Coordinates of N, CA and C in Angstrom, one line a residue:
E1 N -39.7 -18.5 52.3 CA -39.4 -19.6 53.2 C -38.2 -19.2 54.1
Q2 N -38.0 -19.9 55.1 CA -36.9 -19.6 56.0 C -35.6 -20.0 55.4
S3 N -34.5 -19.3 55.7 CA -33.2 -19.6 55.1 C -32.2 -19.5 56.2
D4 N -31.1 -20.1 55.9 CA -30.0 -20.1 56.9 C -29.0 -18.9 56.7
G5 N -29.4 -18.0 55.8 CA -28.6 -16.8 55.6 C -27.6 -16.9 54.4
K6 N -27.4 -18.1 53.9 CA -26.6 -18.4 52.8 C -27.3 -18.8 51.5
T7 N -28.5 -19.2 51.7 CA -29.3 -19.7 50.5 C -30.6 -18.9 50.4
I8 N -31.0 -18.6 49.2 CA -32.3 -18.0 49.0 C -33.2 -19.0 48.4
K9 N -34.3 -19.2 49.0 CA -35.3 -20.2 48.5 C -36.5 -19.4 48.0
V10 N -37.0 -19.8 46.8 CA -38.2 -19.2 46.2 C -39.1 -20.4 45.9
S11 N -40.4 -20.2 46.2 CA -41.3 -21.3 46.0 C -41.4 -21.6 44.5
L12 N -41.6 -22.8 44.2 CA -41.7 -23.3 42.8 C -42.8 -22.6 42.1
D13 N -43.9 -22.3 42.7 CA -45.0 -21.6 42.1 C -44.6 -20.2 41.7
R14 N -43.8 -19.5 42.5 CA -43.4 -18.1 42.1 C -42.4 -18.2 41.0
V15 N -41.5 -19.2 41.0 CA -40.5 -19.3 39.9 C -41.2 -19.5 38.6
Q16 N -42.2 -20.4 38.5 CA -42.9 -20.7 37.3 C -43.7 -19.5 36.8
R17 N -44.3 -18.7 37.7 CA -45.1 -17.5 37.3 C -44.2 -16.4 36.7
S18 N -43.0 -16.2 37.3 CA -42.2 -15.0 36.9 C -41.3 -15.4 35.7
G19 N -41.1 -16.6 35.3 CA -40.3 -17.0 34.1 C -38.8 -16.9 34.5
V20 N -38.5 -17.2 35.7 CA -37.1 -17.2 36.1 C -36.4 -18.4 35.6
R21 N -35.2 -18.2 35.1 CA -34.3 -19.3 34.6 C -33.1 -19.4 35.6
T22 N -32.6 -20.5 35.8 CA -31.5 -20.7 36.7 C -30.4 -21.4 36.0
E23 N -29.2 -21.2 36.5 CA -28.0 -21.9 36.0 C -27.0 -22.0 37.1
P24 N -26.1 -22.9 37.0 CA -25.0 -23.0 38.1 C -24.2 -21.8 38.1
A25 N -23.8 -21.4 39.3 CA -22.9 -20.2 39.4 C -21.5 -20.5 38.9
Q26 N -20.9 -19.5 38.2 CA -19.5 -19.7 37.8 C -18.9 -18.3 37.6
A27 N -17.6 -18.2 37.7 CA -16.9 -17.0 37.5 C -16.7 -16.7 36.0
R28 N -17.1 -15.5 35.6 CA -17.0 -15.1 34.2 C -17.0 -13.6 34.0
V29 N -16.6 -13.1 32.9 CA -16.6 -11.7 32.6 C -18.0 -11.4 32.1
L30 N -18.6 -10.3 32.7 CA -19.9 -9.9 32.2 C -19.7 -8.8 31.1
V31 N -20.3 -8.9 30.0 CA -20.2 -8.0 28.9 C -21.5 -7.3 28.6
R32 N -21.5 -6.0 28.6 CA -22.7 -5.2 28.2 C -22.4 -4.4 27.0
A33 N -23.4 -4.4 26.2 CA -23.2 -3.5 25.0 C -23.2 -2.1 25.4
L34 N -22.3 -1.3 24.8 CA -22.1 0.1 25.1 C -22.2 0.9 23.8
R35 N -23.1 1.8 23.7 CA -23.2 2.6 22.5 C -22.7 4.0 22.7
A36 N -21.8 4.4 21.8 CA -21.3 5.8 22.0 C -21.0 6.3 20.6
V37 N -20.9 7.6 20.6 CA -20.5 8.3 19.3 C -19.0 8.4 19.3
G38 N -18.4 8.2 18.1 CA -16.9 8.2 18.0 C -16.5 8.5 16.6
T39 N -15.2 8.7 16.4 CA -14.7 8.9 15.1 C -13.5 8.0 14.9
V40 N -13.4 7.3 13.8 CA -12.3 6.4 13.5 C -11.5 7.2 12.5
A41 N -10.2 7.4 12.8 CA -9.3 8.1 11.9 C -8.1 7.3 11.6
I42 N -7.5 7.5 10.4 CA -6.3 6.7 10.1 C -5.1 7.3 10.8
D43 N -4.1 6.5 10.9 CA -2.8 7.0 11.5 C -2.0 7.6 10.3
E44 N -1.9 8.9 10.4 CA -1.3 9.6 9.2 C 0.2 9.2 9.0
R45 N 0.8 8.7 10.0 CA 2.2 8.2 9.8 C 2.3 6.9 8.9
R46 N 1.1 6.3 8.7 CA 1.1 5.1 7.9 C 0.4 5.3 6.5
E47 N 0.4 6.6 6.1 CA -0.2 6.9 4.8 C 0.9 7.2 3.8
T48 N 0.7 6.7 2.6 CA 1.7 6.9 1.5 C 1.0 7.4 0.3
I49 N 1.5 8.4 -0.3 CA 1.0 9.0 -1.6 C 1.9 8.5 -2.7
V50 N 1.3 8.0 -3.8 CA 2.1 7.5 -4.9 C 2.0 8.6 -6.0
A51 N 3.1 9.2 -6.4 CA 3.2 10.2 -7.4 C 4.4 10.0 -8.2
M52 N 4.4 10.4 -9.5 CA 5.6 10.3 -10.4 C 6.3 11.6 -10.3
R53 N 7.6 11.5 -10.6 CA 8.5 12.7 -10.7 C 8.7 13.2 -12.1
S54 N 8.0 12.6 -13.0 CA 8.1 13.1 -14.4 C 6.7 12.9 -15.1
D55 N 6.5 13.5 -16.2 CA 5.3 13.4 -16.9 C 5.3 12.0 -17.6
G56 N 4.1 11.5 -17.9 CA 4.0 10.2 -18.6 C 2.6 9.8 -19.0
Y57 N 2.5 8.6 -19.5 CA 1.2 8.1 -20.0 C 1.0 6.7 -19.4
V58 N -0.1 6.5 -18.8 CA -0.5 5.2 -18.2 C -0.9 4.3 -19.3
E59 N -0.3 3.1 -19.3 CA -0.6 2.1 -20.4 C -1.4 0.9 -19.8
D60 N -1.2 0.5 -18.6 CA -1.9 -0.6 -18.0 C -2.1 -0.3 -16.5
L61 N -3.2 -0.6 -16.0 CA -3.4 -0.5 -14.5 C -3.5 -1.9 -13.9
F62 N -2.7 -2.2 -12.9 CA -2.8 -3.5 -12.2 C -3.6 -3.4 -10.9
V63 N -3.7 -2.2 -10.3 CA -4.5 -1.9 -9.2 C -5.6 -0.9 -9.6
N64 N -6.8 -1.4 -9.8 CA -7.8 -0.6 -10.5 C -9.0 -0.3 -9.6
T65 N -9.0 -0.6 -8.3 CA -10.1 -0.3 -7.4 C -9.7 0.3 -6.1
T66 N -10.5 1.2 -5.6 CA -10.3 1.7 -4.2 C -10.7 0.5 -3.3
G67 N -9.9 0.4 -2.2 CA -10.2 -0.7 -1.3 C -9.3 -1.9 -1.5
Q68 N -8.6 -2.0 -2.6 CA -7.8 -3.1 -2.9 C -6.5 -3.1 -2.0
H69 N -6.1 -4.2 -1.5 CA -4.9 -4.3 -0.7 C -3.7 -4.6 -1.6
V70 N -2.6 -3.9 -1.3 CA -1.4 -4.1 -2.1 C -0.2 -4.3 -1.2
Q71 N 0.8 -5.0 -1.7 CA 2.0 -5.3 -0.9 C 3.1 -4.4 -1.5
A72 N 4.1 -4.0 -0.6 CA 5.2 -3.2 -1.0 C 5.9 -3.9 -2.2
G73 N 6.2 -3.2 -3.2 CA 6.9 -3.8 -4.4 C 6.0 -4.4 -5.4
E74 N 4.7 -4.4 -5.2 CA 3.8 -5.0 -6.1 C 3.5 -3.9 -7.2
P75 N 3.4 -4.3 -8.5 CA 3.2 -3.3 -9.5 C 1.8 -2.7 -9.5
L76 N 1.7 -1.3 -9.5 CA 0.5 -0.6 -9.5 C 0.0 -0.3 -10.9
F77 N 0.9 0.2 -11.8 CA 0.6 0.5 -13.1 C 1.8 0.5 -14.0
R78 N 1.6 0.5 -15.3 CA 2.7 0.5 -16.3 C 2.6 1.9 -17.0
V79 N 3.8 2.5 -17.1 CA 3.8 3.9 -17.5 C 4.9 4.1 -18.6
Y80 N 4.6 4.9 -19.6 CA 5.7 5.4 -20.5 C 6.0 6.8 -20.2
S81 N 7.3 7.2 -20.0 CA 7.7 8.5 -19.6 C 8.9 8.9 -20.5
L82 N 8.8 10.0 -21.2 CA 9.9 10.4 -22.1 C 11.1 10.7 -21.2
D83 N 11.0 11.4 -20.1 CA 12.1 11.7 -19.2 C 12.8 10.4 -18.8
I84 N 12.1 9.4 -18.4 CA 12.7 8.1 -18.0 C 13.3 7.4 -19.2
Q85 N 12.7 7.5 -20.3 CA 13.3 6.9 -21.5 C 14.6 7.6 -21.9
Q86 N 14.7 8.9 -21.8 CA 16.0 9.6 -22.0 C 17.1 9.2 -21.0
A87 N 16.7 9.0 -19.8 CA 17.6 8.6 -18.8 C 18.1 7.2 -19.0
L88 N 17.2 6.3 -19.5 CA 17.6 4.9 -19.8 C 18.5 4.9 -21.0
I89 N 18.3 5.7 -22.0 CA 19.2 5.8 -23.1 C 20.6 6.2 -22.7
D90 N 20.6 7.2 -21.8 CA 21.9 7.7 -21.2 C 22.6 6.6 -20.5
L91 N 21.9 5.8 -19.7 CA 22.5 4.7 -18.9 C 23.0 3.7 -19.9
I92 N 22.3 3.3 -20.9 CA 22.7 2.2 -21.8 C 23.9 2.7 -22.6
G93 N 23.9 4.0 -23.0 CA 25.0 4.6 -23.8 C 26.2 4.6 -22.9
A94 N 26.1 5.1 -21.7 CA 27.3 5.2 -20.8 C 27.8 3.8 -20.5
R95 N 26.9 2.8 -20.4 CA 27.3 1.4 -20.1 C 28.2 0.9 -21.3
G96 N 27.7 1.1 -22.5 CA 28.5 0.7 -23.7 C 29.8 1.4 -23.8
F97 N 29.8 2.7 -23.5 CA 31.0 3.5 -23.5 C 32.0 2.9 -22.5
A98 N 31.6 2.6 -21.3 CA 32.4 2.0 -20.3 C 32.9 0.6 -20.6
Q99 N 32.1 -0.2 -21.3 CA 32.5 -1.5 -21.7 C 33.6 -1.5 -22.8
R100 N 33.6 -0.5 -23.6 CA 34.6 -0.4 -24.6 C 36.0 0.1 -24.0
G101 N 36.0 0.3 -22.7 CA 37.2 0.7 -22.0 C 37.6 2.1 -22.1
S102 N 36.7 3.0 -22.5 CA 36.9 4.4 -22.6 C 36.7 5.1 -21.3
A103 N 36.0 4.5 -20.4 CA 35.7 5.1 -19.1 C 35.8 4.0 -18.0
E104 N 36.1 4.4 -16.8 CA 36.1 3.5 -15.7 C 34.7 3.5 -15.0
L105 N 34.5 2.4 -14.3 CA 33.2 2.2 -13.6 C 33.3 2.7 -12.2
G106 N 34.2 3.6 -11.8 CA 34.3 4.0 -10.5 C 33.4 5.2 -10.1
S107 N 33.6 5.8 -9.0 CA 32.7 6.9 -8.6 C 32.9 8.0 -9.6
G108 N 31.8 8.6 -9.9 CA 31.8 9.8 -10.8 C 31.8 9.4 -12.3
S109 N 31.6 8.1 -12.6 CA 31.6 7.7 -14.0 C 30.3 8.0 -14.6
P110 N 30.2 8.1 -16.0 CA 28.9 8.4 -16.7 C 27.8 7.4 -16.3
V111 N 28.2 6.1 -16.0 CA 27.2 5.1 -15.6 C 26.6 5.5 -14.3
D112 N 27.4 5.9 -13.4 CA 26.9 6.3 -12.1 C 26.0 7.5 -12.2
G113 N 26.4 8.5 -13.0 CA 25.5 9.7 -13.3 C 24.2 9.3 -13.9
A114 N 24.2 8.4 -14.8 CA 22.9 8.0 -15.5 C 22.0 7.3 -14.5
M115 N 22.7 6.4 -13.7 CA 21.9 5.7 -12.6 C 21.3 6.6 -11.6
Q116 N 22.0 7.7 -11.2 CA 21.5 8.6 -10.3 C 20.4 9.4 -10.9
R117 N 20.4 9.7 -12.1 CA 19.3 10.4 -12.8 C 18.0 9.6 -12.7
L118 N 18.2 8.3 -13.0 CA 17.0 7.4 -12.9 C 16.5 7.3 -11.5
R119 N 17.4 7.3 -10.5 CA 16.9 7.3 -9.1 C 16.2 8.6 -8.8
N120 N 16.7 9.7 -9.3 CA 16.0 11.0 -9.1 C 14.6 11.0 -9.7
L121 N 14.4 10.2 -10.7 CA 13.1 10.2 -11.4 C 12.2 9.1 -10.7
G122 N 12.7 8.4 -9.6 CA 11.9 7.5 -8.9 C 11.8 6.1 -9.4
V123 N 12.7 5.8 -10.3 CA 12.8 4.4 -10.9 C 13.4 3.5 -9.8
P124 N 12.7 2.3 -9.5 CA 13.3 1.5 -8.4 C 14.7 1.0 -8.7
E125 N 15.5 0.9 -7.7 CA 16.9 0.5 -7.8 C 17.0 -0.9 -8.4
K126 N 16.2 -1.8 -8.1 CA 16.3 -3.1 -8.7 C 16.1 -3.0 -10.2
R127 N 15.2 -2.2 -10.7 CA 14.9 -2.1 -12.1 C 16.1 -1.4 -12.8
I128 N 16.7 -0.4 -12.1 CA 17.9 0.3 -12.7 C 19.0 -0.7 -12.9
R129 N 19.3 -1.6 -11.9 CA 20.4 -2.6 -12.0 C 20.1 -3.6 -13.1
E130 N 18.8 -4.0 -13.3 CA 18.5 -4.9 -14.3 C 18.8 -4.3 -15.7
I131 N 18.4 -3.1 -15.9 CA 18.6 -2.4 -17.2 C 20.1 -2.2 -17.4
R132 N 20.9 -1.8 -16.4 CA 22.3 -1.6 -16.5 C 23.0 -2.9 -16.9
D133 N 22.6 -4.0 -16.2 CA 23.2 -5.3 -16.5 C 22.9 -5.9 -17.8
S134 N 21.6 -5.8 -18.3 CA 21.1 -6.4 -19.5 C 21.4 -5.5 -20.7
G135 N 21.4 -4.2 -20.5 CA 21.6 -3.3 -21.7 C 20.4 -3.2 -22.5
V136 N 19.2 -3.7 -22.1 CA 18.0 -3.6 -22.8 C 17.1 -2.5 -22.3
N137 N 16.6 -1.7 -23.3 CA 15.8 -0.5 -22.9 C 14.3 -0.9 -23.0
P138 N 13.6 -1.1 -21.9 CA 12.2 -1.3 -22.0 C 11.5 0.0 -22.3
R139 N 10.4 -0.1 -23.1 CA 9.7 1.1 -23.5 C 8.9 1.6 -22.3
T140 N 8.4 0.8 -21.5 CA 7.6 1.2 -20.3 C 8.2 0.7 -19.0
I141 N 7.8 1.3 -17.9 CA 8.3 0.9 -16.6 C 7.0 0.5 -15.7
D142 N 7.1 -0.6 -15.0 CA 6.1 -0.9 -14.0 C 6.4 -0.1 -12.8
W143 N 5.4 0.7 -12.3 CA 5.5 1.5 -11.1 C 5.1 0.7 -10.0
L144 N 6.0 0.5 -9.0 CA 5.8 -0.4 -7.8 C 5.2 0.4 -6.6
A145 N 4.4 -0.3 -5.8 CA 3.9 0.2 -4.6 C 5.0 0.5 -3.6
P146 N 5.1 1.7 -3.1 CA 6.2 2.0 -2.1 C 5.9 1.4 -0.7
A147 N 4.7 1.0 -0.4 CA 4.4 0.5 0.9 C 3.2 -0.5 0.8
A148 N 3.0 -1.3 1.8 CA 1.9 -2.2 1.9 C 0.7 -1.5 2.5
G149 N -0.5 -1.8 2.1 CA -1.7 -1.2 2.7 C -2.9 -1.3 1.8
T150 N -3.9 -0.5 2.1 CA -5.1 -0.5 1.3 C -5.2 0.8 0.5
V151 N -5.6 0.7 -0.7 CA -5.8 1.8 -1.6 C -7.0 2.6 -1.1
T152 N -6.9 3.8 -0.6 CA -8.0 4.6 -0.1 C -8.4 5.6 -1.1
A153 N -7.5 5.9 -2.1 CA -7.9 6.9 -3.1 C -7.1 6.5 -4.4
K154 N -7.9 6.4 -5.5 CA -7.3 6.1 -6.8 C -7.7 7.2 -7.8
R155 N -6.7 7.9 -8.2 CA -7.0 9.1 -9.1 C -6.3 8.9 -10.5
I156 N -6.4 7.6 -11.0 CA -5.7 7.3 -12.2 C -6.6 6.3 -13.0
I157 N -6.6 6.5 -14.3 CA -7.3 5.6 -15.2 C -6.4 5.2 -16.4
N158 N -6.7 4.1 -17.0 CA -5.9 3.5 -18.1 C -5.9 4.5 -19.2
G159 N -4.7 4.8 -19.8 CA -4.6 5.8 -20.9 C -4.4 7.2 -20.5
Q160 N -4.5 7.5 -19.2 CA -4.4 8.9 -18.7 C -3.0 9.4 -18.9
R161 N -2.9 10.7 -19.1 CA -1.6 11.4 -19.1 C -1.4 11.9 -17.7
V162 N -0.3 11.6 -17.1 CA 0.0 12.0 -15.7 C 1.1 13.1 -15.7
K163 N 1.0 14.0 -14.8 CA 2.0 15.1 -14.7 C 2.8 14.8 -13.5
A164 N 4.0 15.3 -13.5 CA 4.9 15.2 -12.3 C 4.3 15.8 -11.1
G165 N 4.2 15.0 -10.0 CA 3.6 15.5 -8.8 C 2.2 15.2 -8.6
D166 N 1.5 14.7 -9.6 CA 0.1 14.4 -9.5 C -0.1 13.2 -8.5
E167 N -1.1 13.3 -7.6 CA -1.3 12.2 -6.7 C -2.1 11.1 -7.5
L168 N -1.5 9.9 -7.6 CA -2.1 8.9 -8.4 C -2.8 7.9 -7.5
Y169 N -2.2 7.5 -6.4 CA -2.8 6.6 -5.4 C -2.5 7.1 -4.0
R170 N -3.4 6.8 -3.1 CA -3.1 7.0 -1.6 C -3.3 5.6 -1.0
I171 N -2.2 5.2 -0.4 CA -2.2 3.8 0.2 C -2.0 4.0 1.7
V172 N -2.9 3.4 2.5 CA -2.9 3.5 4.0 C -2.8 2.1 4.6
D173 N -1.9 2.0 5.6 CA -1.8 0.8 6.4 C -2.8 0.9 7.5
L174 N -3.9 0.0 7.4 CA -5.0 0.1 8.3 C -4.8 -0.8 9.5
T175 N -3.6 -1.3 9.8 CA -3.5 -2.1 11.0 C -3.7 -1.4 12.3
N176 N -3.3 -0.1 12.3 CA -3.6 0.8 13.5 C -4.4 2.0 13.1
L177 N -5.5 2.2 13.8 CA -6.4 3.3 13.5 C -6.5 4.2 14.7

């Protein structure tokens, strides 16, 4: 049909035969599906490996599946370690020695040395202070997650003997890929 240059007119018969649908015009973003080949990789700067600095035995697992999300400071497993036990005994002994007035609690004291030995073994600072203040020697230590993220590798089972340096968990923050 004739038009004024601004309008397109199609006969009703042609519209019905071709299955054309109409709707009011509006401004919007058009989205088309796009298929492409790609690779998703983790950001290596957000990856953390959990390993012990001494030999030990795993007594309980708190995080027991790959894909489980953990928060920083959340217990991963409970471990008995002879090296950590010896350092704890040293700390409690030095604490008792200092309390009897035979040593000062200043820099270079036996208590500071025992606390540093525990730090070197990877025992969390909060746990070291609790033991120092209470004087109670726990048989096992709960090993805490050093970072928040998703467990992408779990190489630990209940009852396992672990060696210093063994990779026990791999935790990745998947917020940026």
